[in-house]
XYZ file of C-alpha atoms in Angstrom:
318
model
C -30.724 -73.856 -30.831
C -33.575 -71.431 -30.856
C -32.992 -68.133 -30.397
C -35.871 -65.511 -30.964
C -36.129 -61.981 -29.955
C -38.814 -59.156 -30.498
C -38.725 -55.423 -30.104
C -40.339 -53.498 -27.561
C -43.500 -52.355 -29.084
C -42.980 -48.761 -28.233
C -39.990 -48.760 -30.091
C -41.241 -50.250 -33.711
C -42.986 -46.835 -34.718
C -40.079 -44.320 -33.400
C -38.415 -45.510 -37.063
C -39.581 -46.054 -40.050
C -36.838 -47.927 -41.322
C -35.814 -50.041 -37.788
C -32.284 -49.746 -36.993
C -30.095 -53.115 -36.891
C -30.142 -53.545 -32.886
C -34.167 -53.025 -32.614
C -34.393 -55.382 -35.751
C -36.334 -59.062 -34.675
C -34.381 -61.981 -34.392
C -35.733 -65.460 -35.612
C -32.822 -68.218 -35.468
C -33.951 -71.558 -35.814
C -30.032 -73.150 -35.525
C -26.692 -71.578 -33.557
C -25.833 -68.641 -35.825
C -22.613 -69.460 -37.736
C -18.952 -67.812 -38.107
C -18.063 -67.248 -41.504
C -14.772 -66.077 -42.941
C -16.150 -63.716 -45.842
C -12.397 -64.664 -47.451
C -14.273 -68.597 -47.282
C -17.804 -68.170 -48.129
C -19.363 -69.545 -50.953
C -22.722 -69.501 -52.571
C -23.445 -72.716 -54.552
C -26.378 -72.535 -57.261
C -27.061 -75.985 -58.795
C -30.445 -77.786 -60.160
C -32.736 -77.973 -62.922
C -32.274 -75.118 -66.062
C -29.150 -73.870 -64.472
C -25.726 -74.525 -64.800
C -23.850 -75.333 -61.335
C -21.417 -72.285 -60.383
C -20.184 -71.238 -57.351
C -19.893 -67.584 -55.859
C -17.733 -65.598 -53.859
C -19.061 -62.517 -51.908
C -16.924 -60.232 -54.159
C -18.025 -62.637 -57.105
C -21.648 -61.105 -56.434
C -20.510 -57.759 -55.221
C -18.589 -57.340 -58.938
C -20.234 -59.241 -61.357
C -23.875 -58.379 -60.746
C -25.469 -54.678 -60.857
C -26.513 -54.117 -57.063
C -29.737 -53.663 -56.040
C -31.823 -52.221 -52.952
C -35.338 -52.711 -51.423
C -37.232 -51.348 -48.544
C -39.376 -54.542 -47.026
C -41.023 -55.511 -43.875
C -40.294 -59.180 -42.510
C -41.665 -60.914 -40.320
C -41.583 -64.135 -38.854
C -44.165 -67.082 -40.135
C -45.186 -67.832 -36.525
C -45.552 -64.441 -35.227
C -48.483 -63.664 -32.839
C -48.333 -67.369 -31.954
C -49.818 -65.798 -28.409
C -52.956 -65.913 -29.859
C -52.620 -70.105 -30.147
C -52.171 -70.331 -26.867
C -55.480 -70.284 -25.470
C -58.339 -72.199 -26.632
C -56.134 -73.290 -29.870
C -53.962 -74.674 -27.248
C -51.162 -75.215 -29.939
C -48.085 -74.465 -27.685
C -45.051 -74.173 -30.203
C -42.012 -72.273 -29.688
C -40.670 -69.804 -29.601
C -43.752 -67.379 -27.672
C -43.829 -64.373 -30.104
C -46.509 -62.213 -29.105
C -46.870 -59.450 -31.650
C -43.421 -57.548 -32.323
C -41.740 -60.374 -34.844
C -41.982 -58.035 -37.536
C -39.231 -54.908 -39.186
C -38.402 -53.293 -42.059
C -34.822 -52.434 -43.224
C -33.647 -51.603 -46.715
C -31.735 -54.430 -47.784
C -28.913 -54.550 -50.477
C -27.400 -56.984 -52.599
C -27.923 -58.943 -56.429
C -31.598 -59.712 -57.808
C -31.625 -63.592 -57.745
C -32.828 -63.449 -61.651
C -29.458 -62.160 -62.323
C -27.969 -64.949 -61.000
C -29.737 -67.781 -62.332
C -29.767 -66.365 -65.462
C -25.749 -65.985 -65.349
C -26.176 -69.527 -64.713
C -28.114 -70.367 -67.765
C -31.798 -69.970 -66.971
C -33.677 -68.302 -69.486
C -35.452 -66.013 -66.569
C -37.277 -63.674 -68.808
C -39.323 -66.725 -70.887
C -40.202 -68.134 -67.830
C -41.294 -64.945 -65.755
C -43.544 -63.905 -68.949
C -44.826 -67.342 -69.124
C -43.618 -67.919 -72.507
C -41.755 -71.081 -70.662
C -43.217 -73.268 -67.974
C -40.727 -76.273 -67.339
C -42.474 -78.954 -65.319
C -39.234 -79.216 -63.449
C -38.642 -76.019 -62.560
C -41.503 -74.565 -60.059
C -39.327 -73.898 -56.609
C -35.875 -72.417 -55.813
C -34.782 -74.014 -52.615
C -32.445 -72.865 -50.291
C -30.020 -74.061 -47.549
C -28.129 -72.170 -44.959
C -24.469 -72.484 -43.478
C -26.340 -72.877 -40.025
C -26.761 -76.568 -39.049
C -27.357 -78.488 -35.795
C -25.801 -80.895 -33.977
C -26.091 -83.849 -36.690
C -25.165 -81.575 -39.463
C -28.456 -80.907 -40.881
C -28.837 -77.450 -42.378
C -31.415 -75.122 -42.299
C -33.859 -74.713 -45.156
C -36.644 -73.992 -47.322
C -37.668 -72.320 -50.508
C -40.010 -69.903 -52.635
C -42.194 -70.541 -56.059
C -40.082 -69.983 -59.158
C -41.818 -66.869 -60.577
C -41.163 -65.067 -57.091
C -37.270 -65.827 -58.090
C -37.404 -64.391 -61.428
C -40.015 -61.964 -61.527
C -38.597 -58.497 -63.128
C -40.840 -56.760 -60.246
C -40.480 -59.364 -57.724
C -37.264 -57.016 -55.966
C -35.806 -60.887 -54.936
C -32.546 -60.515 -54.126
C -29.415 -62.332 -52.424
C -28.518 -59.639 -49.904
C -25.190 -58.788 -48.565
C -26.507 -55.254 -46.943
C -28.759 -54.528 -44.228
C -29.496 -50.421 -43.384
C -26.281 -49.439 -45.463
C -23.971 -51.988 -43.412
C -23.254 -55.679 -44.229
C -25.352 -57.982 -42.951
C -24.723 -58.636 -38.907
C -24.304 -61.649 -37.889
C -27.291 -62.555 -36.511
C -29.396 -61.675 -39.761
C -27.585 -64.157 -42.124
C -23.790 -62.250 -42.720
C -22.166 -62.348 -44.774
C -25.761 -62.823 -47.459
C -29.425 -64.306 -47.136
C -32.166 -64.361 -48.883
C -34.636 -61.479 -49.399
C -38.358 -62.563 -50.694
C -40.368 -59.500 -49.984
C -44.018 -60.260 -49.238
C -42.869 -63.839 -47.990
C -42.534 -65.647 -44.563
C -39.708 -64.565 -43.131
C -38.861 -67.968 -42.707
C -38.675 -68.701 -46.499
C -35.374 -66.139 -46.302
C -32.698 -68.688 -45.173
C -29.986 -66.269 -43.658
C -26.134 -67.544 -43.832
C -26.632 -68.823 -47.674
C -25.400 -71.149 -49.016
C -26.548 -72.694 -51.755
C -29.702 -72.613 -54.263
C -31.068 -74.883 -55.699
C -33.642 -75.146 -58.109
C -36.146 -77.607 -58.108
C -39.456 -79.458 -59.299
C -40.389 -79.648 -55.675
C -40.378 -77.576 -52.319
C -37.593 -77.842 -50.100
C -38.192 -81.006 -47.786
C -36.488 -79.202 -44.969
C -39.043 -79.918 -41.851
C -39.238 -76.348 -41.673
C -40.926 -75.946 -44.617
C -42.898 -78.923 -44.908
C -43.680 -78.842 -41.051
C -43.620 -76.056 -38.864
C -45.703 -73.269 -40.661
C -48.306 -74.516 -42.237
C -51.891 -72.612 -42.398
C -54.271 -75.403 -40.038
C -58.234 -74.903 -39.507
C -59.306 -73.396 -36.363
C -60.626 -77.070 -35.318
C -57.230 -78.653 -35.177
C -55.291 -79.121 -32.289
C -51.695 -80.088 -31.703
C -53.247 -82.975 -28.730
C -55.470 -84.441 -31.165
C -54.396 -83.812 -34.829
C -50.761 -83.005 -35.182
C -49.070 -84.913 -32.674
C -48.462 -87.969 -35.104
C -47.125 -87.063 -38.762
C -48.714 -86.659 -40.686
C -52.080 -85.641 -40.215
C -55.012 -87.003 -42.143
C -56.099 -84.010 -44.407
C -52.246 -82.107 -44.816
C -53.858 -81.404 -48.172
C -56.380 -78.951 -46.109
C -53.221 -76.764 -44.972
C -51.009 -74.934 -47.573
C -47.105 -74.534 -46.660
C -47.242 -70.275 -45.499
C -45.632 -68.410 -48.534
C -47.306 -64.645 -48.680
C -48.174 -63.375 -45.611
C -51.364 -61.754 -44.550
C -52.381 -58.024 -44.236
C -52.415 -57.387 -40.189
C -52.163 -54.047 -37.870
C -51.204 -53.826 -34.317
C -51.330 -51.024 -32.151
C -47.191 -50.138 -31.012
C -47.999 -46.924 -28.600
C -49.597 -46.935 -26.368
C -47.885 -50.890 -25.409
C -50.467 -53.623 -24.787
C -51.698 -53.539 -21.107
C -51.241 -50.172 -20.916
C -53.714 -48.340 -18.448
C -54.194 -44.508 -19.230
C -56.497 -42.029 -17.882
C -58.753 -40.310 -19.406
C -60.701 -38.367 -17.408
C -62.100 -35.144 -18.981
C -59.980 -36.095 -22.062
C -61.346 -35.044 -25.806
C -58.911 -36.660 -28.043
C -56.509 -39.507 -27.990
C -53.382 -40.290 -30.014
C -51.985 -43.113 -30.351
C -49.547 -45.160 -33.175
C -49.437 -48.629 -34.924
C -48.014 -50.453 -37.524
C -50.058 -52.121 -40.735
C -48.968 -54.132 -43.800
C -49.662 -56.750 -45.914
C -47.505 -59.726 -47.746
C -47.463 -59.985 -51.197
C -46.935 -56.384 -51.707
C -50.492 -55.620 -51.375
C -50.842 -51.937 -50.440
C -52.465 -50.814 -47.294
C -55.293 -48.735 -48.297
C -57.116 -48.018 -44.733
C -56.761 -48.776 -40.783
C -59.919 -48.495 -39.258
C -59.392 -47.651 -35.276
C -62.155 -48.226 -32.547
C -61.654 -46.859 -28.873
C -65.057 -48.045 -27.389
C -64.795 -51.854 -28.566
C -65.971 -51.536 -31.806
C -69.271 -49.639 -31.490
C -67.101 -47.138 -33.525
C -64.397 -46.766 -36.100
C -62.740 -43.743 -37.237
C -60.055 -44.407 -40.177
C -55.891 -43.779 -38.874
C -54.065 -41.629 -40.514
C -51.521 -43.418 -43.069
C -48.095 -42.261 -42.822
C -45.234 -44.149 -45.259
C -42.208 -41.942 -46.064
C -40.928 -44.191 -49.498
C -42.887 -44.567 -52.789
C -43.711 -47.884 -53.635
C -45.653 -49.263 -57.054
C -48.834 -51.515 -57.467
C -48.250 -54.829 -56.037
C -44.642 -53.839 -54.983
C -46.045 -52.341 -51.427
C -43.027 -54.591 -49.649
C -42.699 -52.247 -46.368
C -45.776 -50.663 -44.005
């Protein structure tokens, strides 16, 4: 069951932090129920000890932590693929698959190293296990065979001191709802939002990348010469070396107000205002949005507005 669903653009810039109900939705599988009083998070694999979690296990044993970040969904502005890329994949984002929340909940380094992972040799390189480069993860959500949802994130993402990763169980100041992974998910800021597996439940780490379709599949970074007709309609294709599995996501802007299509007149008009959003993954910092109202004969630089501090390389929100 796919179920997607984008703000109106008009809307994404009236916040800066977007409230819960204005918040995109990207479910890949039927959104579970979950008893909080039942839930468990497994961690298991390589350098780790196997333990199991309750939610007030990881509300009580682990010092909370909060970060601002943007998401956004791997495939969003897919609109653009649909003319002469002609790759027609659902679901149709156009541009809106992207929102920021503060999110709340444990760092995942705290966890793994509860569970026996020496976190600080490996995120200062003092360590580098051959099999222990990914930290997969697999959601309570499934489909009709049983097959969970899935994927994973590079090890020094998990364990980085500055990395902000976190296994959240807030969203805004309220647990998660339902339809963003309650009662926790995954939080990678600066990665696909599809790399976040909401309704968690379990971790494992690994010497490989999950093998979920999802991640191996679905959002992968093609040349602008492949087609889905010609080159992706038998698996796989010849040169899958050729496009890297979508981790960190790339800077982008988009103007929110006035709404795309918009006509306005400006007769006798000397100035123009108008609002947008801009970030980049990886928590690179936004340093400039250059604007052009004739079609790019000129530019004029936007004025920058972002209410929170954020540190070099941690620049997780726009």
């Amino acid at each position: 069951m796919h179920r997607k669903a984008e703000p109106r653009l008009d809307l994404l810039t009236k916040d800066y932090i977007t409230p819960n109900e204005l918040f995109y939705v990207r479910n890949h599988l039927a959104v579970p129920e979950i008893d909080p009083e039942d839930y468990v998070l497994v961690v298991k694999g390589k350098g780790v000890k196997k333990h199991k979690f309750t939610l007030e296990d990881l509300k009580t044993k682990f010092p909370k932590h909060e970060v601002t970040t943007t998401l956004q969904c791997a495939g969003n502005r897919r609109e653009d693929m649909h003319g002469d890329h002609k790759i027609f994949i659902a679901p149709h984002w156009v541009v809106g698959a992207m929102s920021t929340a503060k999110w709340g909940g444990v760092r995942m380094r705290d966890v793994l190293k509860y569970c026996g992972m020496d976190v600080d040799a490996i995120a200062l390189g003092e360590s580098i296990p051959e099999n222990i480069k990914h930290v997969q993860f697999e959601g309570y959500d499934t489909d009709e065979t049983g097959l969970c949802y899935g994927g994973s994130i590079p090890i020094d993402k998990a364990v980085d001191g500055l990395g902000d990763a976190i296994f959240a169980f807030e969203m805004n100041g309220k647990p998660l709802p339902r339809d963003h992974g309650y009662p926790v998910r995954a939080i990678a800021p600066g990665h696909a939002g599809a790399r976040q597996c909401k309704w968690l439940h379990k971790v494992i780490v690994s010497d490989r990348e999950s093998q979920k379709s999802w991640q191996q599949k679905s959002y992968r970074g093609f040349a602008p010469d492949i087609s889905f007709e010609k080159d992706l309609a038998h698996w796989p294709p010849a040169r899958l070396d050729q496009a890297p599995i979508v981790q960190e996501m790339p800077v982008q802007s988009l103007v929110c107000n006035p709404p795309q299509n918009t006509v306005i007149g400006m007769k006798d008009a000397t100035d123009f205002t108008l609002n947008g959003v801009a970030w980049s993954g990886g928590g690179r910092k936004i340093e400039r949005v250059d604007v052009s109202l004739d079609g790019g004969k000129n530019w004029t630089a936007a004025e920058l507005y972002k209410p929170i501090e954020q540190r070099r390389n941690r620049h997780w929100a726009w």
